[in-house]
Structure formats: structure tokens, C-alpha cells
Amino acid sequence: MKFSLTWLKDHLETDALPKEIADTLNAIGLEVEGLEDPAEKLAGFRVAKVLTAAPHPDADKLQVLTVDTGDGDPLQVVCGAPNARAGMKGVLGLPGAVVPANGMELRKSAIRGVESNGMMCSVRELELGDEHDGIIELPDDAPVGESFASYQGTSPVFDVAITPNRPDCMGVYGIARDLAAAGLGTLKPIAIPAFEASGPCPIEIRTDDPEGCPAFYGRVIKGVKNGPSPDWLQQRLLSAGQRPISLLVDLTNYVMLAYGRPAHAYDMAKLTGAVVARHAKDGEEVLALNEKTYTLDDTMTVIADDAGVHDIAGIMGGEDSGVTEETSDVLLEIAYFTPSRIGVTGRKLGLASDARTRFERGVDPAFLDDGLDLLTGLIVELAGGTASEKVHAGSPPSAPKVLTFDPAMTAKLGGVDIAPDEQKRILESLDFEVGSDWQVTCPLRRHDIEGPADLVEEVVRIHGLDKVESVALPRVDGVARPTATPLQVIERKLRRAAAASGFHEAVTWSFLPADEAEHFADGEELWTLDNPISEDMKVMRPSLLPGLISAAKRNLDRGAAGLRLFEIGRRYFRGKDGASDERPTLGVIMAGEKDARRWLSGKATRFDAYDAKSVARALLAEAGAPVNSLMTMGEAGSQFHPGQSATLRLGPKNVLARFGMLHPATLKAFDVDGPVAAVEIFLDAIPEKKNASFARSSYAPPALQAVKRDFAFLVPQDLRAADLVRAVGGADKSNIVGARVFDVFQGEGVPEGKKSIALEVTLQPQDKSYKDTDLKAISDAIVAAAAKQGAELRG
């Protein structure tokens, strides 16, 4: 939310400097995202008078002006504005000034052969509005030579981030109230311009949807004169980033931005019959002020007359009944809409507005009458007209919340000692009523106050969050005990291992588009959000790979040659009882070039399924999985290439990881070029170590040298080498410490339907060297274990 210092001082009597105000806002929990001084953007622009205006000798649409800048020596300026003439006063940008609209630095230059010393500026060029047909015309009493920023009365602009739980600060007055409570000034009372109401309202106003619109207030003002807003009003709207439109529209926006109270003005000439807040009918359509047509359903609240819908209640008015320059009679509407209904309607229509932001958070139900009188008084004062009596249809919530509060809770929960009298002062300055027995009555606008802890927060933040001292948590004597869970320990190990292997950690969204989530569902029931941040992020991810694939695509599209990405996070599914099922997972993506082209190897090499397998086994080993006992099996999933993927399992059913090359259909679905290798490790499937201790066991290298023996087996052609390795490694676990494949051969000398697999087996003697009989016994055990896999020792 943006507002100027001048606007703030309309409601707060203070001499504080902008920096002090910004620091105080941050200290009381209203984060200042920016503090900008428009005077800096207008440096180098000053009020100037056109002395003479003559046609350009070589251009029909240009004029050569002589301009008085107040320095004594007039300057020559070439200008193309049709309204430039002798005697007028405008704004001159001198050489060196930077035009706010486009960032162009002005310089002394020749235009069609005529020297020009700057530029006479339009409203759009100085970002003061949209007018650009001519240059700015200032009043005759504008002081020549004065800085335009000073003449314009520019004021520093604050940009404050208002959290959703603070709708009371969605207006400048609410922020002024907080600053006054913090001791930075005195809050001014709301001044309602005087006016006389005469005669009953000539139009029927009612609410037929008390659940969606509990209160609907209005009145008619006849004989108004719509037109441009006065400068003070335009400046305040511009400081908030709002474009001035017309006096009537600007005043409704002003009341919304100043007091957090949205309102709407209808052109009476465009209404037919009674104006009613009601349920929309299925299929009804409305052309909104953003010039888009919306189709409604019967869960939505609308403002309508006998002819049809004119307003999507609490969100946006309709184009058909909006006020124009010709409007003379207006109907003012101020209502209270149920916040949850506004939020649901806005999400269904995909329609956001300043009014929706305020209504769905909860406006002040006690500011209906005064808000209507305030808007009426401003219109009568500035646009003229005669106001009718008010109409009250329905009634807003009026029962305040009363809480029992103990001042001692502030020190207990907030960590700071504040005297009870000061706590009472703070609460009362925020319009809480504090009884002698500490029964606290909350103002109706504070929808966020639910219990005593919220009152503690109010007291502490106004006292100053920066005054809460940091206090170290108590710790027991001696060596600190580990606090991380076993899963956290594994995740930390995996992060270090992946980073040490050259992978970059990614953090991707936990939400996915529905089609991407369906692609990786694998038959699981997906978890779809009722209130997503957007329609493209409505399903909780069933896999980490979609986010990593999208991240890889973005980087590859931007010229990255090769990528190694990993992420540790959660996959989400809907459990059998409807509860969320979260599963810790590690995902890896390898895309593009594995090694760049070089003179030794020639072309660049790309990742393959064996790279994915190597990464999977290495990371599983870091996670403490029994890698040597794992089975390599198929069925990695439809997202993977069937001939270049597999799973690593501990037993036939317990899948610890899947790896391999992604299927071409998957790459097409994500619009990725080139092969991509992927790994997904299911951390929840890794069995916990039994009798695991915090202390690492001491390292004791073996006293005797290891012995290596080679074995070559004839095996069935379809036997997996990993199965043979696992069988051989388990033949004598007390002596065999390793087994690996060093040769696979098919061809001459090998029978049809067979292949030869050669293994190197490492034996480790313990307390004595091996004898021939020992080696023979171990060899016989190895051959016997291999025979169970259909292998026979080659002669």
C-alpha cells in the first residue's frame, strides 16, 4: 500500500521525518518496502514561461520557443506540442534532467538544424497522468524559475506491506492510528464535511441475501457536476499509484484508500427500479469496469436492479451503470459483505481488485454510517448537489468480542516487561476498551483478535519489536546432545554428498499444474487444493521430478550446456483416511552435456542410465542403505524409458529408488529437448539402522593384506550381472569384502543363449593368512552360490 507523507499528515499531527516514520512502521510490524521521494525524479525540471513562439524553419509541426527560466538569459527550445504559445507557463526540463516516463537524459542538441536547450514537458512524460497531447499549462501565478517539485508540492511516498491479518491498516487513517499509538504524533479525528440531507431516498434499496450482504446502505445525490478532481485529490491518488479518472470516481477511491472503506457510485439515469443485493442466477453475465464479461453462478452476491446485474458485489462495479462526465444524479452505495463469500467469488472469477482485497480481509462494520456521510459530504462540497436521507437495508455485525486479559502475559509470551498502565494506554490508543478488571472490548474492525495472545502482540509491537531482547535458550551442562532427528541427519548427509559430487541444490514449488501432476501420479490419489495460489499451482506434487525438469528446461533454454540438479523435499498424496500423506524424497536431474567436447575425446558426451544408476547407489550408500544387498529390477514407471531404467529394491516389493533416462513422451510433455537422466530416492523406504549410536566407531585397518581372485562364469543370457555379484558376495560374508564385474563377453567360444561374466572377488584375512585349503573352501562356496543363479565356472 502506497501513500504520501502529505496524505499521512492529513490524519496525523507529527513533525517526524520520513526516515523516522519508516523506522517506526518497521518497529511496530508494518514493513516498509520502499521510501521514495518524487522530488528526486523531478530534479532538473522547473517552472518556465514561454516568451516567444515561432514556426520551425524546416518542420511544419515544430515551433522554436524562447523560454524564461528565471535565470535572466532566455533559452531556445524546440517544441512539437500544439498548445505551445507565447505567454503560457509550463514545465521545462533542463539539460541533464532525466525524463521519469522513459529514463531519457535531456541534452543540448540540434533538432532539424535548430539548437534546443531542453524540453517542455507533458503530463505523461512526468508521470503525473495520461495526458500527452500537449505540454503542461500552469496557472499565471506560477513562479518562474522555481523547482517544479517544490511548486507541485511533491511529498515522500511510503510503500508499506500490509499482512492479511491487518485489514484495519488498509487505509492511511489506520496506519496513522498505529503511529499515534507508538508515540509518533497525535491522531486527528475524522472530519465529515457538513451537508444537509432533505427528502426520502427516491429509489428502493434492499438486501435479499443477508448471508452474503448483511448490510446495504445508500442514498441519492441529485444535481452533481462531475469533472476533473482538484489537485490535492489527484496528488493523493497518484501517490498511491491510482490514476485519477473523474471527481466522483476519485472520491470513492479516496475514501477507500484513506479509510479502508470501499464504496460505489451509480449513475441514476442508468438504473431501473429497485437496487438490490441478491444471489446471482446461474449463467447471468455482467460487463465489469475492466471491460471484461463475467459469467456468474448462484453462490455469488451481486448488486442488481430490475434490468439485471450491475455490480459483482464487493469486487468490481459494472460498466453499464458507471458514472461519466454527463452524470448529474448518483446513487451512493456502502455495504458490508461477508469476507468468505467475497474470497470464493473472486477466486472463481479470477478477478482481483482493491475492493476485493479489503472486503475479503474484513472491513470495519462500524464505519458504514460515517463512511456514507463522509463520502456524501465530500461530493456535495466538491461536486455540488442535494443529498437525500440515508437508507439502511439490513444491519452489519455489531457484537464486539470481549476478552479477559492478564498484563503479566506480556512478559511471559512477549519477552518484555511493560508496565500495566502503559499496556492499558497502548490498547486504548488502538481503540480497545479496557475495564478496571482487564476485560478488554475489541473494536469491530479488528477481525484478527481472537484471544489474549493477540492482545500481547498488540502491546509488544506498539512498544517496539526492536525492544524485545534476544535471550539464549537454556542449555544443560556438559556435551550437548544431538537434536536432529534420524531423517534430518540423513538429509544433511545427502545434501553434502550431492553438493560434493557437483550437483546444485534446487528448491521448487510444492504445487504443480494438474496435467504435470497426473503425468507422475502412478495411480496414487492426488491432493488437490481447494484454495490454490493459482489455477496453474493447484495440485500437490506427487514427485520431485516435474519441478526439477521445469528448472532444467529454464536453464537449458537460457544457454546452459549441462545441468546437475538435486532437491530434497516431500511428495504429497491423499491417504486412505483422507489425510495428507507426505513422503520424504530426494530427486536428481542430469541434463545436457556430461563432459564438454575436447581434443582427447572429441564430441561432448551426454548423461546415460549408468550415470543415473551410479548416482543412485552412491547417494543410497550415504543414506545408510544396504547397497550391496539391493536388487536391480525393472518397472521404474511410465515416465522412464523402459529399456534404459530400473529400480533398486530391498526385496521384491520395497522400492528404495528408481533411476534411468526419462521417456520421450515425458520430455515432450515438458517441452524439453535432448535426453535427460533422473533419479528419485524414497527416503521413507530406507530401513533404519539397528543399534545406531551417536558416536562414530573407531577406524581399525586390517592387519593383513587383502587377496584378490578372479572367477569367470557361463550364465544364462538373461541373468543380471548384479544378481550374480550379490550371490557371490554373500557366499562367505566373513571373508568376502567385495566383488565386481570386470568383463562381460558373448561370441566365439561361448554357447548359444549364454554369456560370460568375469568377477574380481576381494578376500580379507582376519587374524591369520590364508592357506591353500582356506582359499579352496572359499572358492567352492563362491562356485556353489553362483550355481544357484544358473552359473557354471568356465574351464
Coordinates of N, CA and C in Angstrom, one line a residue, residues 190-193 195 217-219 221 224 233 247-256 259 261-266 330-334 367-384 387:
I190 N -11.7 12.1 12.5 CA -12.2 12.1 11.1 C -13.2 13.3 10.9
A191 N -12.9 14.2 10.0 CA -13.7 15.4 9.7 C -14.7 15.1 8.6
I192 N -16.0 15.1 8.9 CA -17.0 14.9 7.9 C -17.6 16.2 7.5
P193 N -17.4 16.6 6.2 CA -17.9 17.8 5.7 C -19.4 18.0 6.0
F195 N -23.2 18.9 5.5 CA -24.2 19.0 4.4 C -25.6 18.7 5.0
Y217 N -26.3 0.0 2.7 CA -26.7 1.4 2.9 C -26.5 2.2 1.7
G218 N -27.4 3.2 1.5 CA -27.2 4.1 0.3 C -28.0 5.3 0.4
R219 N -27.8 6.2 -0.5 CA -28.6 7.5 -0.6 C -28.3 8.0 -2.0
I221 N -27.8 11.5 -4.5 CA -27.4 12.9 -4.5 C -27.8 13.4 -5.9
V224 N -25.4 16.8 -9.2 CA -23.9 16.9 -9.1 C -23.3 17.3 -10.4
L233 N -6.6 16.2 -4.4 CA -7.1 14.8 -4.5 C -6.3 14.0 -5.5
L247 N -14.1 13.2 -10.8 CA -14.3 13.6 -9.4 C -15.0 12.6 -8.6
L248 N -16.1 12.1 -9.2 CA -17.0 11.1 -8.4 C -16.2 9.8 -8.2
V249 N -15.6 9.3 -9.3 CA -14.8 8.0 -9.1 C -13.6 8.2 -8.2
D250 N -13.0 9.4 -8.3 CA -11.8 9.6 -7.5 C -12.1 9.7 -6.0
L251 N -13.3 10.3 -5.7 CA -13.7 10.4 -4.3 C -14.0 9.0 -3.7
T252 N -14.6 8.1 -4.5 CA -14.9 6.8 -3.9 C -13.5 6.1 -3.7
N253 N -12.6 6.2 -4.6 CA -11.3 5.6 -4.4 C -10.5 6.3 -3.2
Y254 N -10.7 7.6 -3.1 CA -10.1 8.3 -1.9 C -10.6 7.8 -0.6
V255 N -11.9 7.6 -0.5 CA -12.4 7.1 0.8 C -11.9 5.7 1.1
M256 N -11.8 4.9 0.0 CA -11.3 3.5 0.2 C -9.8 3.5 0.6
Y259 N -9.5 5.4 4.3 CA -10.2 4.9 5.4 C -10.4 3.4 5.3
R261 N -12.4 1.9 3.4 CA -13.9 1.7 3.2 C -14.2 1.8 1.7
P262 N -14.3 0.6 1.0 CA -14.8 0.7 -0.4 C -16.2 1.2 -0.5
A263 N -16.5 1.9 -1.6 CA -17.9 2.4 -1.9 C -18.0 2.4 -3.4
H264 N -19.3 2.7 -3.8 CA -19.5 2.7 -5.2 C -20.6 3.7 -5.6
A265 N -20.4 4.4 -6.7 CA -21.4 5.4 -7.2 C -22.0 4.9 -8.5
Y266 N -23.3 4.9 -8.6 CA -24.1 4.5 -9.8 C -24.7 5.7 -10.4
V330 N -26.6 10.7 -8.7 CA -25.9 9.5 -8.4 C -26.5 8.8 -7.2
L331 N -26.4 7.4 -7.2 CA -26.7 6.6 -6.0 C -25.4 6.2 -5.4
L332 N -25.2 6.5 -4.1 CA -24.1 6.1 -3.4 C -24.4 4.8 -2.7
E333 N -23.5 3.8 -2.7 CA -23.7 2.5 -2.0 C -22.5 2.2 -1.2
I334 N -22.8 1.9 0.1 CA -21.8 1.4 1.0 C -22.4 0.2 1.7
F367 N -18.2 1.4 10.4 CA -17.9 2.6 9.6 C -18.8 2.7 8.4
L368 N -20.0 2.2 8.5 CA -20.9 2.3 7.4 C -21.6 3.7 7.4
D369 N -22.2 4.1 8.5 CA -22.9 5.4 8.5 C -22.0 6.5 8.3
D370 N -20.9 6.5 9.1 CA -19.9 7.6 9.0 C -19.2 7.6 7.6
G371 N -19.0 6.4 7.1 CA -18.4 6.3 5.7 C -19.3 6.9 4.7
L372 N -20.6 6.6 4.7 CA -21.5 7.2 3.8 C -21.6 8.7 3.9
D373 N -21.7 9.2 5.2 CA -21.7 10.6 5.4 C -20.5 11.3 4.9
L374 N -19.3 10.7 5.1 CA -18.1 11.3 4.7 C -18.0 11.4 3.2
L375 N -18.4 10.3 2.5 CA -18.4 10.4 1.0 C -19.4 11.4 0.5
T376 N -20.6 11.4 1.1 CA -21.6 12.4 0.7 C -21.1 13.8 0.9
G377 N -20.6 14.1 2.1 CA -20.1 15.4 2.3 C -19.0 15.9 1.3
L378 N -18.1 15.0 1.0 CA -17.1 15.4 0.0 C -17.7 15.6 -1.4
I379 N -18.6 14.8 -1.8 CA -19.3 15.0 -3.1 C -20.0 16.3 -3.1
V380 N -20.8 16.6 -2.1 CA -21.6 17.8 -2.0 C -20.7 19.0 -2.0
E381 N -19.6 18.9 -1.3 CA -18.6 20.0 -1.2 C -17.9 20.3 -2.5
L382 N -17.5 19.3 -3.2 CA -16.7 19.4 -4.4 C -17.5 19.4 -5.7
A383 N -18.6 18.6 -5.7 CA -19.4 18.5 -7.0 C -20.8 19.1 -6.9
G384 N -21.1 19.6 -5.7 CA -22.4 20.2 -5.5 C -23.5 19.1 -5.4
A387 N -28.4 16.0 -1.2 CA -28.4 14.6 -0.8 C -29.7 14.3 -0.1

